Tab-separated table of C-alpha atoms in Angstrom:
chain	number	residue	atom	x	y	z
A	1	MET	CA	35.087	-15.703	-32.116
A	2	ARG	CA	35.508	-18.373	-34.836
A	3	ALA	CA	35.304	-21.769	-33.528
A	4	VAL	CA	35.499	-25.196	-35.024
A	5	LEU	CA	32.725	-27.591	-33.792
A	6	ASP	CA	34.029	-30.993	-32.919
A	7	ALA	CA	31.898	-34.025	-33.865
A	8	CYS	CA	30.789	-34.625	-30.265
A	9	VAL	CA	28.996	-31.483	-29.817
A	10	LEU	CA	27.404	-31.774	-33.504
A	11	TYR	CA	26.325	-35.329	-32.778
A	12	PRO	CA	23.256	-34.574	-30.363
A	13	PRO	CA	20.514	-32.908	-32.334
A	14	SER	CA	19.315	-30.711	-29.509
A	15	LEU	CA	22.899	-29.429	-28.737
A	16	ARG	CA	23.755	-29.070	-32.473
A	17	ASP	CA	20.558	-27.003	-33.059
A	18	PHE	CA	21.344	-24.756	-30.083
A	19	LEU	CA	24.933	-24.027	-31.220
A	20	LEU	CA	23.992	-23.488	-34.633
A	21	THR	CA	21.229	-21.177	-33.801
A	22	LEU	CA	23.437	-19.169	-31.569
A	23	ALA	CA	25.947	-18.991	-34.700
A	24	SER	CA	22.988	-18.006	-36.824
A	25	LEU	CA	22.625	-14.967	-34.575
A	26	ASP	CA	26.241	-14.097	-34.733
A	27	ALA	CA	27.316	-15.144	-31.326
A	28	PHE	CA	30.391	-16.825	-33.262
A	29	GLU	CA	31.363	-18.240	-36.497
A	30	VAL	CA	31.380	-21.794	-37.175
A	31	ARG	CA	33.806	-24.010	-38.664
A	32	TRP	CA	34.088	-27.735	-39.572
A	33	SER	CA	35.771	-29.958	-42.107
A	34	GLU	CA	34.390	-32.843	-44.054
A	35	GLU	CA	35.968	-35.154	-41.775
A	36	ILE	CA	34.330	-33.901	-38.933
A	37	LEU	CA	30.960	-34.296	-40.710
A	38	SER	CA	31.717	-37.681	-41.712
A	39	GLU	CA	32.361	-38.560	-38.172
A	40	VAL	CA	29.064	-37.273	-37.048
A	41	GLU	CA	27.359	-39.109	-39.956
A	42	ARG	CA	29.321	-42.311	-39.101
A	43	ASN	CA	28.151	-42.202	-35.426
A	44	VAL	CA	24.591	-41.221	-36.135
A	45	ILE	CA	24.226	-44.028	-38.590
A	46	ALA	CA	26.198	-46.650	-36.236
A	47	ASP	CA	23.805	-45.686	-33.310
A	48	TYR	CA	20.706	-45.434	-35.316
A	49	PRO	CA	20.710	-47.973	-38.143
A	50	ASP	CA	17.063	-47.086	-39.108
A	51	VAL	CA	18.340	-43.299	-39.996
A	52	ASP	CA	18.667	-43.466	-43.937
A	53	GLN	CA	22.211	-42.427	-44.455
A	54	GLN	CA	21.748	-40.567	-47.789
A	55	GLN	CA	18.872	-38.570	-46.211
A	56	PHE	CA	20.888	-37.623	-43.317
A	57	ARG	CA	23.898	-36.685	-45.428
A	58	ARG	CA	21.458	-34.661	-47.816
A	59	HIS	CA	18.940	-33.132	-45.173
A	60	THR	CA	21.110	-32.657	-42.043
A	61	ILE	CA	24.703	-32.207	-43.183
A	62	GLY	CA	23.531	-30.484	-46.468
A	63	SER	CA	21.176	-28.031	-44.411
A	64	MET	CA	24.258	-27.155	-42.306
A	65	ASN	CA	26.676	-26.575	-45.235
A	66	THR	CA	23.922	-24.238	-47.005
A	67	ALA	CA	22.949	-22.270	-43.938
A	68	PHE	CA	26.837	-21.785	-42.966
A	69	GLY	CA	28.295	-21.440	-46.219
A	70	ASP	CA	31.636	-20.511	-44.965
A	71	ALA	CA	31.899	-23.155	-42.306
A	72	LEU	CA	33.423	-25.877	-44.530
A	73	THR	CA	37.067	-26.148	-44.329
A	74	GLU	CA	39.351	-27.864	-46.555
A	75	LEU	CA	42.266	-29.549	-44.603
A	76	PRO	CA	45.960	-29.054	-45.591
A	77	SER	CA	47.278	-31.856	-47.936
A	78	THR	CA	50.202	-32.173	-45.554
A	79	PRO	CA	48.544	-31.766	-42.079
A	80	THR	CA	50.547	-30.683	-38.996
A	81	PHE	CA	50.878	-33.002	-36.133
A	82	PHE	CA	49.966	-31.434	-32.702
A	83	GLU	CA	52.097	-33.037	-29.927
A	84	GLY	CA	49.749	-34.361	-27.128
A	85	VAL	CA	46.538	-33.977	-29.245
A	86	ASP	CA	44.766	-37.360	-29.631
A	87	ASP	CA	45.405	-39.043	-32.946
A	88	LYS	CA	41.740	-39.274	-33.680
A	89	ASP	CA	41.451	-35.607	-33.130
A	90	GLN	CA	44.438	-34.321	-35.123
A	91	HIS	CA	42.087	-33.524	-38.044
A	92	VAL	CA	40.029	-31.178	-35.694
A	93	ALA	CA	43.055	-29.374	-34.585
A	94	ASN	CA	44.159	-29.032	-38.388
A	95	CYS	CA	40.781	-27.603	-39.238
A	96	ALA	CA	41.230	-24.962	-36.520
A	97	VAL	CA	44.622	-23.824	-37.887
A	98	ALA	CA	43.435	-24.133	-41.514
A	99	SER	CA	40.157	-22.042	-40.835
A	100	GLU	CA	42.081	-19.327	-38.635
A	101	SER	CA	39.847	-20.355	-35.723
A	102	ASP	CA	40.634	-19.233	-32.263
A	103	THR	CA	38.678	-21.865	-30.553
A	104	ILE	CA	37.798	-25.508	-30.685
A	105	ILE	CA	34.416	-26.530	-28.964
A	106	THR	CA	34.407	-30.029	-27.784
A	107	VAL	CA	33.483	-32.282	-24.734
A	108	ASN	CA	36.928	-33.997	-24.995
A	109	LEU	CA	39.160	-31.448	-23.255
A	110	ARG	CA	42.000	-34.116	-22.466
A	111	ASP	CA	42.087	-34.697	-26.200
A	112	PHE	CA	43.196	-31.220	-26.923
A	113	PRO	CA	46.061	-30.189	-24.400
A	114	SER	CA	46.518	-26.118	-24.256
A	115	THR	CA	50.385	-26.880	-24.706
A	116	ALA	CA	49.699	-28.096	-28.271
A	117	LEU	CA	47.249	-25.385	-29.383
A	118	THR	CA	48.318	-22.297	-27.494
A	119	PRO	CA	51.199	-21.576	-29.764
A	120	HIS	CA	48.592	-21.390	-32.573
A	121	GLY	CA	46.430	-19.058	-30.550
A	122	ILE	CA	43.732	-21.623	-30.376
A	123	LYS	CA	41.761	-22.419	-26.892
A	124	VAL	CA	39.567	-25.383	-26.246
A	125	LEU	CA	36.166	-24.787	-24.524
A	126	THR	CA	33.394	-27.242	-23.675
A	127	SER	CA	29.926	-26.597	-25.102
A	128	GLY	CA	28.996	-25.550	-21.565
A	129	HIS	CA	31.801	-23.197	-21.291
A	130	LEU	CA	30.830	-21.599	-24.584
A	131	ILE	CA	27.211	-21.149	-23.381
A	132	ALA	CA	28.122	-19.812	-20.041
A	133	LYS	CA	30.357	-17.090	-21.961
A	134	ILE	CA	27.689	-16.119	-24.203
A	135	ASN	CA	25.374	-15.961	-21.249
A	136	ASP	CA	27.552	-13.661	-19.464
A	137	GLU	CA	28.518	-11.592	-22.216
A	138	ASP	CA	25.148	-11.387	-24.127
A	139	PRO	CA	22.277	-13.099	-22.397
A	140	GLU	CA	19.746	-11.660	-24.928
A	141	LEU	CA	21.480	-13.955	-27.717
A	142	ILE	CA	20.720	-17.098	-25.543
A	143	ASP	CA	17.058	-15.909	-24.998
A	144	LEU	CA	16.721	-15.379	-28.881
A	145	ALA	CA	18.239	-18.880	-29.596
A	146	LEU	CA	15.851	-20.558	-27.181
A	147	GLU	CA	12.733	-18.699	-28.178
A	148	SER	CA	13.771	-19.406	-31.869
A	149	MET	CA	14.036	-23.232	-31.109
A	150	SER	CA	10.795	-23.213	-29.101
A	151	LYS	CA	8.989	-21.914	-32.292
A	152	ARG	CA	10.779	-24.351	-34.482
A	153	TRP	CA	10.125	-27.543	-32.231
A	154	ARG	CA	6.797	-28.940	-32.962
A	155	ASN	CA	6.845	-32.504	-32.596
A	156	PRO	CA	6.300	-31.993	-29.595
A	157	ARG	CA	6.169	-28.213	-28.767
A	158	ARG	CA	8.660	-27.457	-26.205
A	159	THR	CA	9.027	-24.204	-24.149
A	160	ALA	CA	12.486	-22.551	-23.615
A	161	LYS	CA	12.702	-24.011	-20.083
A	162	GLU	CA	12.059	-27.330	-21.471
A	163	ILE	CA	14.602	-27.056	-23.993
A	164	LEU	CA	17.010	-25.991	-21.327
A	165	ARG	CA	16.161	-29.204	-19.442
A	166	ILE	CA	16.900	-31.334	-22.487
A	167	LEU	CA	20.090	-29.552	-22.833
A	168	SER	CA	21.296	-29.916	-19.653
A	169	VAL	CA	21.639	-33.682	-19.951
A	170	HIS	CA	24.610	-33.170	-22.518
A	171	PRO	CA	27.973	-33.573	-21.070
A	172	THR	CA	29.302	-30.300	-19.798
A	173	MET	CA	25.951	-28.413	-20.227
A	174	GLN	CA	24.229	-28.926	-16.908
A	175	ALA	CA	25.713	-25.915	-14.957
A	176	ALA	CA	25.343	-23.654	-18.108
A	177	ALA	CA	21.873	-24.629	-18.767
A	178	ALA	CA	20.926	-24.061	-15.000
A	179	ALA	CA	22.456	-20.709	-15.066
A	180	VAL	CA	20.305	-19.784	-18.002
A	181	ALA	CA	17.215	-21.373	-16.517
A	182	ASN	CA	17.573	-19.429	-13.387
A	183	ARG	CA	17.259	-16.038	-15.171
A	184	PHE	CA	15.250	-17.016	-18.318
A	185	ILE	CA	11.711	-15.554	-18.218
A	186	SER	CA	9.436	-16.810	-20.895
A	187	VAL	CA	5.839	-15.469	-21.774
A	188	GLU	CA	4.974	-18.872	-22.822
A	189	ASP	CA	5.520	-20.307	-19.256
């Protein structure tokens, strides 16, 4: 699966970390555009004015582009208009087509009606649906991602179950995080 990650799933640091960790484990391929990354940056800076914009761009966005060298997708100079797709999300749909992605991961399903995207072979999933799908198909990938995050998160340290509790507060993630937590066994706990 090749998936465009909408800004709303890249904005929360814990969800971004989880999705990108899964992508680094080849659960799916990620794609985004400069427009999507700029939207993430704008929203982070607006909500957290103490964050240094240049450092965020260099560290967070730069690290994402370095780690996923194929992810950054150039949008067409003449974008397609997708009937029914919210105006502010036309660029996300165009990114999916330009990157030959088959999926858009978002929280805002209503902004991407299937009638507009199905003809292009693109489905829209929430982050929760994506995690549930991966958990059903290859639960070991979920375990590896959580274990990897648990090793990286040091301030403060978090167990996999604690990370799942953090993830469960994000829109669409509660049921998926609960399903993983019900079967996740950690030697740390």
